[in-house]
PDB file of C-alpha atoms in Angstrom:
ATOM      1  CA  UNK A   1     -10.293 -30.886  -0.879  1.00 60.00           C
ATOM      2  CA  UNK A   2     -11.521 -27.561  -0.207  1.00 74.00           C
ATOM      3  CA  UNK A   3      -8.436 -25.176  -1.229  1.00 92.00           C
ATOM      4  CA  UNK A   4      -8.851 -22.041   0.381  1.00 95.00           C
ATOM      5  CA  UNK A   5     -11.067 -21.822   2.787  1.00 95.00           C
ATOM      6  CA  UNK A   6     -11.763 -17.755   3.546  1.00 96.00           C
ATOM      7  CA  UNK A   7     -14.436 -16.508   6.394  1.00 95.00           C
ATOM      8  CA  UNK A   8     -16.649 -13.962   6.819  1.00 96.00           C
ATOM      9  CA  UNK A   9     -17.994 -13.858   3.212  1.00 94.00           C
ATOM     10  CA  UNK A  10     -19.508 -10.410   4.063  1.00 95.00           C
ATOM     11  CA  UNK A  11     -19.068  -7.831   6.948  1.00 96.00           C
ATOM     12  CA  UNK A  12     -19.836  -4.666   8.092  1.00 97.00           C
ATOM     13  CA  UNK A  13     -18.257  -2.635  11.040  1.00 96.00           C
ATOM     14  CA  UNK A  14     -18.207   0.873  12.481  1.00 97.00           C
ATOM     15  CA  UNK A  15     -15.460   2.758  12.672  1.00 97.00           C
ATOM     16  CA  UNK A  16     -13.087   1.727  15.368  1.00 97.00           C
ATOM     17  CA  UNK A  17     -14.457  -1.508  15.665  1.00 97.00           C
ATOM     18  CA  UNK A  18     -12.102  -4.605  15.174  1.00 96.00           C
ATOM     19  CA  UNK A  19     -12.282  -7.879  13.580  1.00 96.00           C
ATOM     20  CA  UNK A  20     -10.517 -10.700  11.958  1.00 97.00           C
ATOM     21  CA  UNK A  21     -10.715 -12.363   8.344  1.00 97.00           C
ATOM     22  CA  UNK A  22      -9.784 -16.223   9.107  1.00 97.00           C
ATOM     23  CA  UNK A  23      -7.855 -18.476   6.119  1.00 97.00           C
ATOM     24  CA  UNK A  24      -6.865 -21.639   5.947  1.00 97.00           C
ATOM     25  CA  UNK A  25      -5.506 -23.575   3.100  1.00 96.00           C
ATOM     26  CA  UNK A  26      -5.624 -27.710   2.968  1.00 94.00           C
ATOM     27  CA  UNK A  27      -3.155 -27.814   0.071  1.00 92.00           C
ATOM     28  CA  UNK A  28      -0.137 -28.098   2.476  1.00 91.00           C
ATOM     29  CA  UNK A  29       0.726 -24.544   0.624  1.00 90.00           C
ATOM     30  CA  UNK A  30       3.971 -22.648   2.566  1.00 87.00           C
ATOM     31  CA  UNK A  31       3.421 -19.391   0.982  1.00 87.00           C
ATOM     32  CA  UNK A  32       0.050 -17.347   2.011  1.00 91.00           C
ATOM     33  CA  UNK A  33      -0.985 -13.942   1.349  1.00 92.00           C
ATOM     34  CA  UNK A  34      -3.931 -11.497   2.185  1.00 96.00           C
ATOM     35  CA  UNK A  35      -4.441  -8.878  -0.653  1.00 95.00           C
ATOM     36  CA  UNK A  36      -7.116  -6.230  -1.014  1.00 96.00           C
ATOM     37  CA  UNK A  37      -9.359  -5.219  -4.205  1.00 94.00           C
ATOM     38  CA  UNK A  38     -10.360  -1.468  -4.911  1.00 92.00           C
ATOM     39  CA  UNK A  39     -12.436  -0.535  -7.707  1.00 85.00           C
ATOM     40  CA  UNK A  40      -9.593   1.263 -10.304  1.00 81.00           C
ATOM     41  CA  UNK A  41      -7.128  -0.309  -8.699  1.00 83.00           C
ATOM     42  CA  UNK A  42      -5.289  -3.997  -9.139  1.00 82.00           C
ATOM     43  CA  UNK A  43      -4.871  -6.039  -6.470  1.00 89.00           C
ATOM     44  CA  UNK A  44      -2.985  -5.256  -3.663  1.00 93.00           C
ATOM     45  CA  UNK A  45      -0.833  -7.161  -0.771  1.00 92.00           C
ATOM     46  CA  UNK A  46      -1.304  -6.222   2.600  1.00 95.00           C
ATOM     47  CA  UNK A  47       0.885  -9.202   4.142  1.00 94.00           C
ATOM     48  CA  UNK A  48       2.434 -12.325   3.482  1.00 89.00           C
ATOM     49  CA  UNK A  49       3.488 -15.703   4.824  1.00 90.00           C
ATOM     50  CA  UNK A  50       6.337 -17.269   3.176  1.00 85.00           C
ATOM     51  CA  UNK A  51       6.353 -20.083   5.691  1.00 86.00           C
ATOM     52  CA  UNK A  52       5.119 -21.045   8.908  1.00 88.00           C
ATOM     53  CA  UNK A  53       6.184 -18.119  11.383  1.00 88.00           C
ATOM     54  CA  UNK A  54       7.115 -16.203   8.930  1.00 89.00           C
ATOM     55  CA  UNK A  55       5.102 -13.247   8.110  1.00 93.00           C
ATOM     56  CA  UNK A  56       6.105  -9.586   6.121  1.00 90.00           C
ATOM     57  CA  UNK A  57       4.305  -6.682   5.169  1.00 91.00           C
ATOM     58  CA  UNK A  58       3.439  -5.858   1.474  1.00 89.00           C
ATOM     59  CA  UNK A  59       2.338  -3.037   0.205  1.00 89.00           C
ATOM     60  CA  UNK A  60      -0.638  -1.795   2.483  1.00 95.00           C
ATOM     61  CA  UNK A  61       0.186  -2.817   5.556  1.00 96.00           C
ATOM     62  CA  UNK A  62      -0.367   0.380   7.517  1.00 96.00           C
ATOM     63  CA  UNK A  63      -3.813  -0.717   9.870  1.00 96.00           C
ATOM     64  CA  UNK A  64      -3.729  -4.778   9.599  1.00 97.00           C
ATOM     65  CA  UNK A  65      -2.026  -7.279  11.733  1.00 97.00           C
ATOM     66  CA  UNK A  66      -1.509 -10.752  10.483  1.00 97.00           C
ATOM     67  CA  UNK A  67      -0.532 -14.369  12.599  1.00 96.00           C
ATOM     68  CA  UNK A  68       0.422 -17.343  10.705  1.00 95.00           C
ATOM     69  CA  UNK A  69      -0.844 -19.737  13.452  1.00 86.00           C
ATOM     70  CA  UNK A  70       0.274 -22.723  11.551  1.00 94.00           C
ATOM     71  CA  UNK A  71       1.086 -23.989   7.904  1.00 93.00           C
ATOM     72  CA  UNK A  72      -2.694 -23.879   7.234  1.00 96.00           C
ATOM     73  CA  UNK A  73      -3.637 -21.101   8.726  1.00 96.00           C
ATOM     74  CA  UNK A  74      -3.470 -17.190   8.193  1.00 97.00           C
ATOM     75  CA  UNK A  75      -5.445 -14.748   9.242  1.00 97.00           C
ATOM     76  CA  UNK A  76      -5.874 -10.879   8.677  1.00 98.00           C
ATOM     77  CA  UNK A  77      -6.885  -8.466  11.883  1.00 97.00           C
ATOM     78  CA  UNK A  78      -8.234  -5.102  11.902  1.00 96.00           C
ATOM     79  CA  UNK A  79      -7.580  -3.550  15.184  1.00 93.00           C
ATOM     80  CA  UNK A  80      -9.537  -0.193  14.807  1.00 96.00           C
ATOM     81  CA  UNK A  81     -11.235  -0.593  11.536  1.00 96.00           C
ATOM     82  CA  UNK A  82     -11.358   3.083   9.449  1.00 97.00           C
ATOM     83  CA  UNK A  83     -13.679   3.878   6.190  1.00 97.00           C
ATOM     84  CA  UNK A  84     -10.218   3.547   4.191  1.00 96.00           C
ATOM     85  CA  UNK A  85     -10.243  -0.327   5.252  1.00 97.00           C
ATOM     86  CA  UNK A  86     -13.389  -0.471   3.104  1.00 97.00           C
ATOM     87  CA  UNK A  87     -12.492  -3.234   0.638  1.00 96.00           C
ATOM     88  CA  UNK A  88     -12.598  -6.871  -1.164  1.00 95.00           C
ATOM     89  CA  UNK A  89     -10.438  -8.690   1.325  1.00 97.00           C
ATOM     90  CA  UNK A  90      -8.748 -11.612  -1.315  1.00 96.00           C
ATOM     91  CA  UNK A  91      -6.501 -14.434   1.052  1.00 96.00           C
ATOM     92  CA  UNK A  92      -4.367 -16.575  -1.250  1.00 93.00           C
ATOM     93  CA  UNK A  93      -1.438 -19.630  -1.363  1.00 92.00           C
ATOM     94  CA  UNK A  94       0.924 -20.877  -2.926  1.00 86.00           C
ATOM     95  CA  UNK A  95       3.949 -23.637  -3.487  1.00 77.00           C
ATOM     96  CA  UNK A  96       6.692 -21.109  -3.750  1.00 64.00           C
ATOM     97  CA  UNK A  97       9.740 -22.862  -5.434  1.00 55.00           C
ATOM     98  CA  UNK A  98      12.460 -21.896  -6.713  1.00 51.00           C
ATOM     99  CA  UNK A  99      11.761 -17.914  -6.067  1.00 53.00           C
ATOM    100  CA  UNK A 100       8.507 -18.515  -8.547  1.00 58.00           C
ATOM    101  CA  UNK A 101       5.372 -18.101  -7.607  1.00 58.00           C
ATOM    102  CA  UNK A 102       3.477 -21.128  -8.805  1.00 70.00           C
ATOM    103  CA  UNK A 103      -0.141 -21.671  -8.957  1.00 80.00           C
ATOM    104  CA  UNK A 104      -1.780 -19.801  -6.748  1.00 86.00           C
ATOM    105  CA  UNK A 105      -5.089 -20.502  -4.850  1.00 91.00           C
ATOM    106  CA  UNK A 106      -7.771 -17.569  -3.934  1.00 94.00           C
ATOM    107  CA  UNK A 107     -10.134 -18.161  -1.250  1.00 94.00           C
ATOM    108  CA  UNK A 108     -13.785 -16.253  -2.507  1.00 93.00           C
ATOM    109  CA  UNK A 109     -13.136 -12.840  -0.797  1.00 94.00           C
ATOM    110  CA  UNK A 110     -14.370 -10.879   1.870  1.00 95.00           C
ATOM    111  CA  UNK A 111     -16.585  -7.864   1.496  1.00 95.00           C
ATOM    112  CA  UNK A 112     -15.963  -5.475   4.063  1.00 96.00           C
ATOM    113  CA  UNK A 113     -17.917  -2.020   4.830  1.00 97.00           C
ATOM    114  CA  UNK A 114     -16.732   0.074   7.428  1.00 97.00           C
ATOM    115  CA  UNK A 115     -18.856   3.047   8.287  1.00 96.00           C
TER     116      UNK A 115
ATOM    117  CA  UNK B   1       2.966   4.351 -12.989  1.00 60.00           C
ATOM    118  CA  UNK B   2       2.040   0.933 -12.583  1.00 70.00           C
ATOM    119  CA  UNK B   3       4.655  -1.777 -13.726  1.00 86.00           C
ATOM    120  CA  UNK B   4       2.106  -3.960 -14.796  1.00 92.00           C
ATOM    121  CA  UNK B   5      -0.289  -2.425 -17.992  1.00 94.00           C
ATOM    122  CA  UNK B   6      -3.480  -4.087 -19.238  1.00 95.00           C
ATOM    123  CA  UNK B   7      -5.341  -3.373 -21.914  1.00 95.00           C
ATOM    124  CA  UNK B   8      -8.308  -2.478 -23.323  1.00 96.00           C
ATOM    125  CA  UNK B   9      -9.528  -2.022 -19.521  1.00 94.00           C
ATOM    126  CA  UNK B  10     -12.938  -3.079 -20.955  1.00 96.00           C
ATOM    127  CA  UNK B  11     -14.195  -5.175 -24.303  1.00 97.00           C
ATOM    128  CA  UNK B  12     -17.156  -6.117 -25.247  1.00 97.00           C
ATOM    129  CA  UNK B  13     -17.839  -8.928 -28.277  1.00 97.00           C
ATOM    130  CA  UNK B  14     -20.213 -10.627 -29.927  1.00 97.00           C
ATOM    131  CA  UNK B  15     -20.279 -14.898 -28.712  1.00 97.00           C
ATOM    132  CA  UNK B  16     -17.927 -16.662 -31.095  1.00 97.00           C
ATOM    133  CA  UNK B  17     -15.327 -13.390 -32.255  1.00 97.00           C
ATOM    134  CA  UNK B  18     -11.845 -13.735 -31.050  1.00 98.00           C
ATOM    135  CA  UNK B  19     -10.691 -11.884 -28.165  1.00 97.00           C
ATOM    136  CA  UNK B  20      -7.302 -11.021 -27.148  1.00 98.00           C
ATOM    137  CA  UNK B  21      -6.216  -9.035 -24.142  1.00 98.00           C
ATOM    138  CA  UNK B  22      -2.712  -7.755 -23.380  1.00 98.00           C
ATOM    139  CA  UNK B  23      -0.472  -7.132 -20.896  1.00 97.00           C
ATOM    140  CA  UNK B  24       2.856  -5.252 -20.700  1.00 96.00           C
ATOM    141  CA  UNK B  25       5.438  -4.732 -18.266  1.00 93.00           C
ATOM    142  CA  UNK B  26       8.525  -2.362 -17.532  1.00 87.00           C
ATOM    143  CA  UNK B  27      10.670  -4.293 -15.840  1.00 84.00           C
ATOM    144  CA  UNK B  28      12.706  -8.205 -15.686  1.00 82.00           C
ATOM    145  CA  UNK B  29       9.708 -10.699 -14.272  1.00 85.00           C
ATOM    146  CA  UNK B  30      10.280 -14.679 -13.452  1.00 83.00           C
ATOM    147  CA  UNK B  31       7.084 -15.305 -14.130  1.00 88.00           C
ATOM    148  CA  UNK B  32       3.284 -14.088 -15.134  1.00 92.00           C
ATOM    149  CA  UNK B  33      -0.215 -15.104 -14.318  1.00 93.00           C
ATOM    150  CA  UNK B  34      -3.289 -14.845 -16.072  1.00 96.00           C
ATOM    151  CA  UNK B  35      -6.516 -15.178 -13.527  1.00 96.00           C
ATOM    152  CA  UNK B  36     -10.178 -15.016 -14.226  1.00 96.00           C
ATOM    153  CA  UNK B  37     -12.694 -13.422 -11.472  1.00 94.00           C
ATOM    154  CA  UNK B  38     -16.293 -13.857 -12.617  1.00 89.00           C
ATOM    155  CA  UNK B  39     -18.693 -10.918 -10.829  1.00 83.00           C
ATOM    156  CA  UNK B  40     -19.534 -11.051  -7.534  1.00 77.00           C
ATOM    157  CA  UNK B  41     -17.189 -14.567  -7.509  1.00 74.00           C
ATOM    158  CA  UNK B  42     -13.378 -15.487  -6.751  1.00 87.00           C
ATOM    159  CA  UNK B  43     -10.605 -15.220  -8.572  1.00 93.00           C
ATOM    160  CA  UNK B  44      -9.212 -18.348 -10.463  1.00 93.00           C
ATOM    161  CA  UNK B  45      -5.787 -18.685 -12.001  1.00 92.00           C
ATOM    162  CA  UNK B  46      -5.837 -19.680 -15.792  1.00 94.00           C
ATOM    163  CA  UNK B  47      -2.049 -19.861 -16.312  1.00 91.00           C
ATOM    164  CA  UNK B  48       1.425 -19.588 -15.033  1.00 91.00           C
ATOM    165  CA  UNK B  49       3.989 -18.661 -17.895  1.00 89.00           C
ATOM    166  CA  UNK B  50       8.046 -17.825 -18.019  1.00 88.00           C
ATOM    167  CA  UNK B  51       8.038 -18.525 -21.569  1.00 90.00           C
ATOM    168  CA  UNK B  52       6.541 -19.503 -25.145  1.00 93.00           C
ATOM    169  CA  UNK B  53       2.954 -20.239 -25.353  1.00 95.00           C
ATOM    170  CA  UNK B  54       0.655 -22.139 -23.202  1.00 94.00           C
ATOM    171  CA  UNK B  55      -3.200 -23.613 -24.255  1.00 95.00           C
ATOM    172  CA  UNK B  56      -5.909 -24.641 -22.392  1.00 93.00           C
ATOM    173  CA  UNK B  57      -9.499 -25.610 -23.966  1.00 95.00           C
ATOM    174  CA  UNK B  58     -10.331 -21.780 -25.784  1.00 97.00           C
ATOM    175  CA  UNK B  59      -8.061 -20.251 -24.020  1.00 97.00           C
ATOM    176  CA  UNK B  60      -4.502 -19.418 -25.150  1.00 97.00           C
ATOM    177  CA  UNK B  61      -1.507 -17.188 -23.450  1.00 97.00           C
ATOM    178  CA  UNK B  62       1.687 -16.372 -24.552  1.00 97.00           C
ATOM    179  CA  UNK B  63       4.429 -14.553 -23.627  1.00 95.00           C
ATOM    180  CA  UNK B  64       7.394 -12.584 -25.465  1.00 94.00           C
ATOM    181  CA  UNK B  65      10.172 -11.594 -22.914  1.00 90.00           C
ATOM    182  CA  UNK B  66      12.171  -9.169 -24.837  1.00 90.00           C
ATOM    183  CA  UNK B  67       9.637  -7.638 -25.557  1.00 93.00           C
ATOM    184  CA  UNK B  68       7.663  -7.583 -21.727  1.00 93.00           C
ATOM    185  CA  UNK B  69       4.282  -8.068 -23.573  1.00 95.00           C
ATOM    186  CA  UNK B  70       1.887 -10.955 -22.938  1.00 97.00           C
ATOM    187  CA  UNK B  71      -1.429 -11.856 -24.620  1.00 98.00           C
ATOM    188  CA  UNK B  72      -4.089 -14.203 -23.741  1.00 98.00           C
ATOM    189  CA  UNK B  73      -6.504 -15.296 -26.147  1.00 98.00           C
ATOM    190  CA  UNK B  74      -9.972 -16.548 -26.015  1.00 98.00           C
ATOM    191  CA  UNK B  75     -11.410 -18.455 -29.518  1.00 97.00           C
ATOM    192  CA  UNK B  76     -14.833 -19.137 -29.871  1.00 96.00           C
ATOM    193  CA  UNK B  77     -16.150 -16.418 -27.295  1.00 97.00           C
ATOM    194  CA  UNK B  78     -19.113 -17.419 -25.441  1.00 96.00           C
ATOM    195  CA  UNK B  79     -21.111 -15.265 -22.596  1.00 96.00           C
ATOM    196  CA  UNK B  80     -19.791 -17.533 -19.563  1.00 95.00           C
ATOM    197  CA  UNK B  81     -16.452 -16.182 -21.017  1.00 96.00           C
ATOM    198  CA  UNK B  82     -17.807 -12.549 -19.532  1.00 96.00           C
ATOM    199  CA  UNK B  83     -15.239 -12.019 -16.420  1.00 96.00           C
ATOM    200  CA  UNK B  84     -12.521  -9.239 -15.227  1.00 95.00           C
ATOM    201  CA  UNK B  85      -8.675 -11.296 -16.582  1.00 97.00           C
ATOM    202  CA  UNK B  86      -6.404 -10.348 -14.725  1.00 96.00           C
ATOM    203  CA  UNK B  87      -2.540 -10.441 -15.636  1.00 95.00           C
ATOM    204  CA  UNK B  88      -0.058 -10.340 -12.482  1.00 92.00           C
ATOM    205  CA  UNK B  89       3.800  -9.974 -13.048  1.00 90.00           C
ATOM    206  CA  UNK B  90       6.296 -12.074 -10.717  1.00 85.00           C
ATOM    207  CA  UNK B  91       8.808  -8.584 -10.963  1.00 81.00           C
ATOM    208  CA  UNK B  92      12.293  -9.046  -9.303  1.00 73.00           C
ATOM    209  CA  UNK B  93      12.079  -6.413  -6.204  1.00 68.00           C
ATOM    210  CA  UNK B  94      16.021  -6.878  -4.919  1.00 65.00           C
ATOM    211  CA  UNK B  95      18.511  -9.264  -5.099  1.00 64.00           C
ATOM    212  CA  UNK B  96      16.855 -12.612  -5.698  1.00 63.00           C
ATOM    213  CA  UNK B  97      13.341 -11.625  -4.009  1.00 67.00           C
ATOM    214  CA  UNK B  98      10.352 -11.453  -6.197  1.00 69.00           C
ATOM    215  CA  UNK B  99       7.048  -9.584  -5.611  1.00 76.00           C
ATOM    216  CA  UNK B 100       3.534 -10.307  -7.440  1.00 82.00           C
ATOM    217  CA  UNK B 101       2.579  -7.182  -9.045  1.00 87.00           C
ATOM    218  CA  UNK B 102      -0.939  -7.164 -10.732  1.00 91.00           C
ATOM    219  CA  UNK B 103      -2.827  -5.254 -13.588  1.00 92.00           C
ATOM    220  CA  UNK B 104      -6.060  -3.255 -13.131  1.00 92.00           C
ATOM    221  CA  UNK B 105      -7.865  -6.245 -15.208  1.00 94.00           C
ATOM    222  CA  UNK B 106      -9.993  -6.186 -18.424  1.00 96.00           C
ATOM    223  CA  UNK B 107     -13.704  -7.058 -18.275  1.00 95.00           C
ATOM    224  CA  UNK B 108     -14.791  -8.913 -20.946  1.00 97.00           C
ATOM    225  CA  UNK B 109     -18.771  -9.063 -22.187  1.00 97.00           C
ATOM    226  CA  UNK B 110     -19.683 -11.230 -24.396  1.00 97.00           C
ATOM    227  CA  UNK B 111     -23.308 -10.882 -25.752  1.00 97.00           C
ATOM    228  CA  UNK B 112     -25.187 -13.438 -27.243  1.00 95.00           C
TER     229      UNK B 112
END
């Protein structure tokens, strides 16, 4: 049971480049997220998945496509990567019931550079 | 302002002194989480509360919703206890739609 499963670990790109952070979750989770981590700042969501073909921007979304190809998977795309993309890239899940947020599952993070 | 307020945003103790870390919010939450993210590693979630009190091992978190403030609580302190904690807030964002909004985190040190 591996939880969530997050790819690349690390990655660096040049500006306009493009890219995509894979997730996948084996927990049979609906709800999955993508969040990113700023030194100073608290974690913050780009995108979510409340179910499968379901996805909705968050707070950040300005720069990032997401597809929920299926329940287990969800992944993040850069299409022209910029220095401000520069980040912790955090995916996540969760059993969303009954409008709670339950227990939720972090894949290890992505450390992204772009120069 | 953020809705979500930790604090101290760093603390440093000596192994075995009691730590607490707190956490307030402005506005009506469902829920709050209390993760751990050890340097350099993911991010692991210690507890999911709506009410009361909840222990696990050392650790301890409670909540007081009147007054939007929860603590968590480490006894015993040790050096593998040395992590960022995070608090996140399930705050109500319309109708019956709830976001996750998260503190800045407190990292913790403890020395041997």
């Amino acid at each position: 049971n591996a939880g969530v499963t997050q790819t690349p670990k690390f990655q660096v790109l040049k500006t306009g480049q493009s890219m995509t952070l894979q997730c996948a979750q084996d927990m049979n989770h609906n709800s999955m997220y993508w969040y990113r981590q700023d030194p100073g700042m608290g974690l913050r969501l780009i995108y979510y998945s409340a179910s499968e073909g379901t996805t909705d921007k968050g707070e950040v979304p300005n720069g990032y496509n997401v597809s929920r190809l299926n329940k287990r998977e969800f992944s993040l795309r850069l299409e022209s990567a910029a220095p401000s993309q520069t980040s912790v890239y955090f995916c996540a899940s969760s059993e969303m019931a009954r409008g709670l947020n339950e227990k939720l599952f972090f894949g290890s993070g992505t450390q992204l550079s772009v120069l | 302002k953020n809705e979500v307020e930790q604090s101290p945003q760093n603390l440093t103790a000596q192994e075995g002194e009691f730590i607490t870390i707190n956490c307030s919010y402005s506005v009506g939450i469902s829920a709050l989480h209390w993760l751990q993210q050890h340097p350099g590693g993911g991010i692991v979630s210690l507890f999911m509360l709506s009410s009361g009190k909840k222990k696990h091992g050392r650790l301890i978190a409670t909540i007081n919703i009147q007054e939007k403030h929860s603590s968590l609580h480490i006894t015993a302190s040790h050096p593998r206890d040395s992590a960022v904690y995070i608090c996140a807030a399930n705050i109500r964002s319309g109708g019956s739609n709830y976001k996750l909004t998260f503190g800045k985190g407190t990292l913790l040190t403890v020395n041997p």
